[in-house]
Amino acid sequence: MTNPPETGTDSTAASMAPKVSAWNIANVVTVIRLAMVPFFVVCLFLPGSGWRAAALVVFMVASLTDLLDGELARRYGLITDFGKIADPLADKALIGAALISLSILDELPWWMTIVILGRELGVTILRFAVIRHGVIPASYGGKVKTVLQIAAIVSYIWPGVPEPIRWIVMGAAALVTVGTGLDYVIRAIKLRQVAKQARAR
């Protein structure tokens, strides 16, 4: 949601900063987004154009809450470790549920879903692997990736979108997803090295 220091090793700054409760409005919005995921999936699988439209609305509202919780956290200083972890997990749950559902409905090739979710799963595992060294903040590329994924999924949920447009947007989303995944690996290695050097001092 926000961009704290990447290294996570500045103990002086951490001790001087006021502690923020995990129970704040930004994190509540994040939890609401997570709770909307099963409702979105149910709407997507129910037959009829009305339910399809409902699924689209739920998905778009849930996606917009990602912007809302980030803005709230930055504006009011509601940055917490819970938010740093819960926010990307909620994003991945929403995107993952959408991709898997579309593949089950035979509207999106499974290989595309596997490529995107494979990257997301790998980054999530890596995030927890290096969390003892610090939390890697979301990058600009990560935000672009999320926007492209949302746009691609909307193009598949929205009836009547030409197939070439769907493929172009989803292809761009997949390329940026893989690229930012590699960037995350590099940043995780850097974080681990910096933390190791700090402990050696």
mmCIF file of N, CA, C and O in Angstrom, residues 68-107:
data_model
loop_
_atom_site.group_PDB
_atom_site.id
_atom_site.type_symbol
_atom_site.label_atom_id
_atom_site.label_comp_id
_atom_site.label_asym_id
_atom_site.label_seq_id
_atom_site.Cartn_x
_atom_site.Cartn_y
_atom_site.Cartn_z
ATOM 1 N N LEU A 68 -8.323 2.817 -2.533
ATOM 2 C CA LEU A 68 -8.836 3.504 -1.353
ATOM 3 C C LEU A 68 -8.007 3.208 -0.114
ATOM 4 O O LEU A 68 -7.613 4.134 0.613
ATOM 5 N N ASP A 69 -7.716 1.923 0.144
ATOM 6 C CA ASP A 69 -6.970 1.614 1.370
ATOM 7 C C ASP A 69 -5.552 2.162 1.305
ATOM 8 O O ASP A 69 -4.996 2.609 2.307
ATOM 9 N N GLY A 70 -4.962 2.180 0.086
ATOM 10 C CA GLY A 70 -3.634 2.749 -0.052
ATOM 11 C C GLY A 70 -3.624 4.252 0.212
ATOM 12 O O GLY A 70 -2.739 4.772 0.887
ATOM 13 N N GLU A 71 -4.629 4.946 -0.306
ATOM 14 C CA GLU A 71 -4.720 6.390 -0.096
ATOM 15 C C GLU A 71 -4.955 6.710 1.377
ATOM 16 O O GLU A 71 -4.348 7.643 1.934
ATOM 17 N N LEU A 72 -5.819 5.940 2.033
ATOM 18 C CA LEU A 72 -6.084 6.154 3.456
ATOM 19 C C LEU A 72 -4.824 5.930 4.292
ATOM 20 O O LEU A 72 -4.531 6.705 5.218
ATOM 21 N N ALA A 73 -4.092 4.873 3.967
ATOM 22 C CA ALA A 73 -2.878 4.550 4.725
ATOM 23 C C ALA A 73 -1.830 5.645 4.585
ATOM 24 O O ALA A 73 -1.187 6.032 5.566
ATOM 25 N N ARG A 74 -1.673 6.156 3.357
ATOM 26 C CA ARG A 74 -0.675 7.200 3.133
ATOM 27 C C ARG A 74 -1.090 8.531 3.764
ATOM 28 O O ARG A 74 -0.282 9.212 4.382
ATOM 29 N N ARG A 75 -2.348 8.893 3.585
ATOM 30 C CA ARG A 75 -2.809 10.211 4.035
ATOM 31 C C ARG A 75 -2.832 10.324 5.547
ATOM 32 O O ARG A 75 -2.479 11.366 6.114
ATOM 33 N N TYR A 76 -3.239 9.256 6.222
ATOM 34 C CA TYR A 76 -3.401 9.321 7.671
ATOM 35 C C TYR A 76 -2.341 8.545 8.440
ATOM 36 O O TYR A 76 -2.470 8.347 9.651
ATOM 37 N N GLY A 77 -1.302 8.115 7.735
ATOM 38 C CA GLY A 77 -0.207 7.427 8.412
ATOM 39 C C GLY A 77 -0.625 6.108 9.046
ATOM 40 O O GLY A 77 -0.174 5.771 10.145
ATOM 41 N N LEU A 78 -1.471 5.345 8.353
ATOM 42 C CA LEU A 78 -1.994 4.089 8.899
ATOM 43 C C LEU A 78 -1.229 2.887 8.361
ATOM 44 O O LEU A 78 -1.812 1.867 8.012
ATOM 45 N N ILE A 79 0.081 3.016 8.306
ATOM 46 C CA ILE A 79 0.915 1.948 7.768
ATOM 47 C C ILE A 79 1.205 0.924 8.862
ATOM 48 O O ILE A 79 1.736 1.279 9.917
ATOM 49 N N THR A 80 0.844 -0.320 8.625
ATOM 50 C CA THR A 80 1.090 -1.381 9.595
ATOM 51 C C THR A 80 1.682 -2.595 8.889
ATOM 52 O O THR A 80 1.524 -2.750 7.666
ATOM 53 N N ASP A 81 2.324 -3.459 9.650
ATOM 54 C CA ASP A 81 2.850 -4.693 9.074
ATOM 55 C C ASP A 81 1.711 -5.563 8.550
ATOM 56 O O ASP A 81 1.846 -6.236 7.524
ATOM 57 N N PHE A 82 0.584 -5.546 9.276
ATOM 58 C CA PHE A 82 -0.584 -6.313 8.816
ATOM 59 C C PHE A 82 -1.019 -5.827 7.441
ATOM 60 O O PHE A 82 -1.293 -6.622 6.536
ATOM 61 N N GLY A 83 -1.092 -4.516 7.262
ATOM 62 C CA GLY A 83 -1.514 -3.958 5.984
ATOM 63 C C GLY A 83 -0.560 -4.281 4.856
ATOM 64 O O GLY A 83 -0.968 -4.553 3.728
ATOM 65 N N LYS A 84 0.755 -4.261 5.167
ATOM 66 C CA LYS A 84 1.756 -4.552 4.146
ATOM 67 C C LYS A 84 1.615 -5.980 3.615
ATOM 68 O O LYS A 84 1.937 -6.250 2.457
ATOM 69 N N ILE A 85 1.148 -6.886 4.473
ATOM 70 C CA ILE A 85 0.971 -8.274 4.065
ATOM 71 C C ILE A 85 -0.438 -8.523 3.551
ATOM 72 O O ILE A 85 -0.638 -9.171 2.507
ATOM 73 N N ALA A 86 -1.454 -8.016 4.260
ATOM 74 C CA ALA A 86 -2.849 -8.296 3.915
ATOM 75 C C ALA A 86 -3.246 -7.663 2.586
ATOM 76 O O ALA A 86 -4.014 -8.253 1.819
ATOM 77 N N ASP A 87 -2.736 -6.465 2.305
ATOM 78 C CA ASP A 87 -3.122 -5.770 1.080
ATOM 79 C C ASP A 87 -2.745 -6.558 -0.179
ATOM 80 O O ASP A 87 -3.613 -6.831 -1.014
ATOM 81 N N PRO A 88 -1.487 -6.960 -0.357
ATOM 82 C CA PRO A 88 -1.161 -7.746 -1.552
ATOM 83 C C PRO A 88 -1.833 -9.115 -1.572
ATOM 84 O O PRO A 88 -2.159 -9.633 -2.644
ATOM 85 N N LEU A 89 -2.062 -9.710 -0.391
ATOM 86 C CA LEU A 89 -2.758 -11.000 -0.347
ATOM 87 C C LEU A 89 -4.202 -10.858 -0.819
ATOM 88 O O LEU A 89 -4.725 -11.719 -1.541
ATOM 89 N N ALA A 90 -4.857 -9.772 -0.422
ATOM 90 C CA ALA A 90 -6.233 -9.520 -0.871
ATOM 91 C C ALA A 90 -6.265 -9.306 -2.380
ATOM 92 O O ALA A 90 -7.174 -9.798 -3.069
ATOM 93 N N ASP A 91 -5.278 -8.585 -2.893
ATOM 94 C CA ASP A 91 -5.187 -8.373 -4.340
ATOM 95 C C ASP A 91 -5.042 -9.702 -5.070
ATOM 96 O O ASP A 91 -5.726 -9.973 -6.062
ATOM 97 N N LYS A 92 -4.148 -10.541 -4.576
ATOM 98 C CA LYS A 92 -3.889 -11.823 -5.221
ATOM 99 C C LYS A 92 -5.105 -12.740 -5.134
ATOM 100 O O LYS A 92 -5.377 -13.518 -6.063
ATOM 101 N N ALA A 93 -5.832 -12.680 -4.014
ATOM 102 C CA ALA A 93 -7.036 -13.505 -3.867
ATOM 103 C C ALA A 93 -8.087 -13.104 -4.900
ATOM 104 O O ALA A 93 -8.726 -13.965 -5.526
ATOM 105 N N LEU A 94 -8.259 -11.800 -5.087
ATOM 106 C CA LEU A 94 -9.250 -11.316 -6.052
ATOM 107 C C LEU A 94 -8.848 -11.669 -7.479
ATOM 108 O O LEU A 94 -9.656 -12.221 -8.244
ATOM 109 N N ILE A 95 -7.608 -11.370 -7.842
ATOM 110 C CA ILE A 95 -7.125 -11.664 -9.196
ATOM 111 C C ILE A 95 -7.112 -13.168 -9.440
ATOM 112 O O ILE A 95 -7.540 -13.644 -10.501
ATOM 113 N N GLY A 96 -6.627 -13.923 -8.470
ATOM 114 C CA GLY A 96 -6.556 -15.373 -8.620
ATOM 115 C C GLY A 96 -7.927 -16.002 -8.787
ATOM 116 O O GLY A 96 -8.126 -16.877 -9.640
ATOM 117 N N ALA A 97 -8.890 -15.561 -7.985
ATOM 118 C CA ALA A 97 -10.254 -16.096 -8.082
ATOM 119 C C ALA A 97 -10.853 -15.797 -9.446
ATOM 120 O O ALA A 97 -11.535 -16.655 -10.039
ATOM 121 N N ALA A 98 -10.587 -14.599 -9.961
ATOM 122 C CA ALA A 98 -11.122 -14.217 -11.270
ATOM 123 C C ALA A 98 -10.512 -15.068 -12.387
ATOM 124 O O ALA A 98 -11.234 -15.592 -13.246
ATOM 125 N N LEU A 99 -9.187 -15.227 -12.374
ATOM 126 C CA LEU A 99 -8.514 -15.981 -13.425
ATOM 127 C C LEU A 99 -8.920 -17.455 -13.404
ATOM 128 O O LEU A 99 -9.225 -18.047 -14.456
ATOM 129 N N ILE A 100 -8.929 -18.048 -12.228
ATOM 130 C CA ILE A 100 -9.303 -19.462 -12.112
ATOM 131 C C ILE A 100 -10.751 -19.665 -12.541
ATOM 132 O O ILE A 100 -11.080 -20.627 -13.256
ATOM 133 N N SER A 101 -11.626 -18.771 -12.128
ATOM 134 C CA SER A 101 -13.041 -18.890 -12.492
ATOM 135 C C SER A 101 -13.228 -18.788 -13.999
ATOM 136 O O SER A 101 -13.984 -19.569 -14.604
ATOM 137 N N LEU A 102 -12.539 -17.835 -14.635
ATOM 138 C CA LEU A 102 -12.656 -17.679 -16.084
ATOM 139 C C LEU A 102 -12.113 -18.904 -16.821
ATOM 140 O O LEU A 102 -12.644 -19.294 -17.866
ATOM 141 N N SER A 103 -11.072 -19.527 -16.276
ATOM 142 C CA SER A 103 -10.529 -20.736 -16.904
ATOM 143 C C SER A 103 -11.484 -21.912 -16.724
ATOM 144 O O SER A 103 -11.675 -22.714 -17.648
ATOM 145 N N ILE A 104 -12.090 -22.025 -15.545
ATOM 146 C CA ILE A 104 -13.069 -23.088 -15.310
ATOM 147 C C ILE A 104 -14.255 -22.929 -16.257
ATOM 148 O O ILE A 104 -14.805 -23.909 -16.778
ATOM 149 N N LEU A 105 -14.635 -21.681 -16.506
ATOM 150 C CA LEU A 105 -15.745 -21.394 -17.427
ATOM 151 C C LEU A 105 -15.314 -21.519 -18.892
ATOM 152 O O LEU A 105 -16.112 -21.266 -19.795
ATOM 153 N N ASP A 106 -14.057 -21.891 -19.122
ATOM 154 C CA ASP A 106 -13.503 -22.091 -20.466
ATOM 155 C C ASP A 106 -13.503 -20.800 -21.285
ATOM 156 O O ASP A 106 -13.677 -20.828 -22.506
ATOM 157 N N GLU A 107 -13.286 -19.681 -20.603
ATOM 158 C CA GLU A 107 -13.218 -18.388 -21.276
ATOM 159 C C GLU A 107 -11.790 -17.853 -21.334
ATOM 160 O O GLU A 107 -11.513 -16.923 -22.098
#
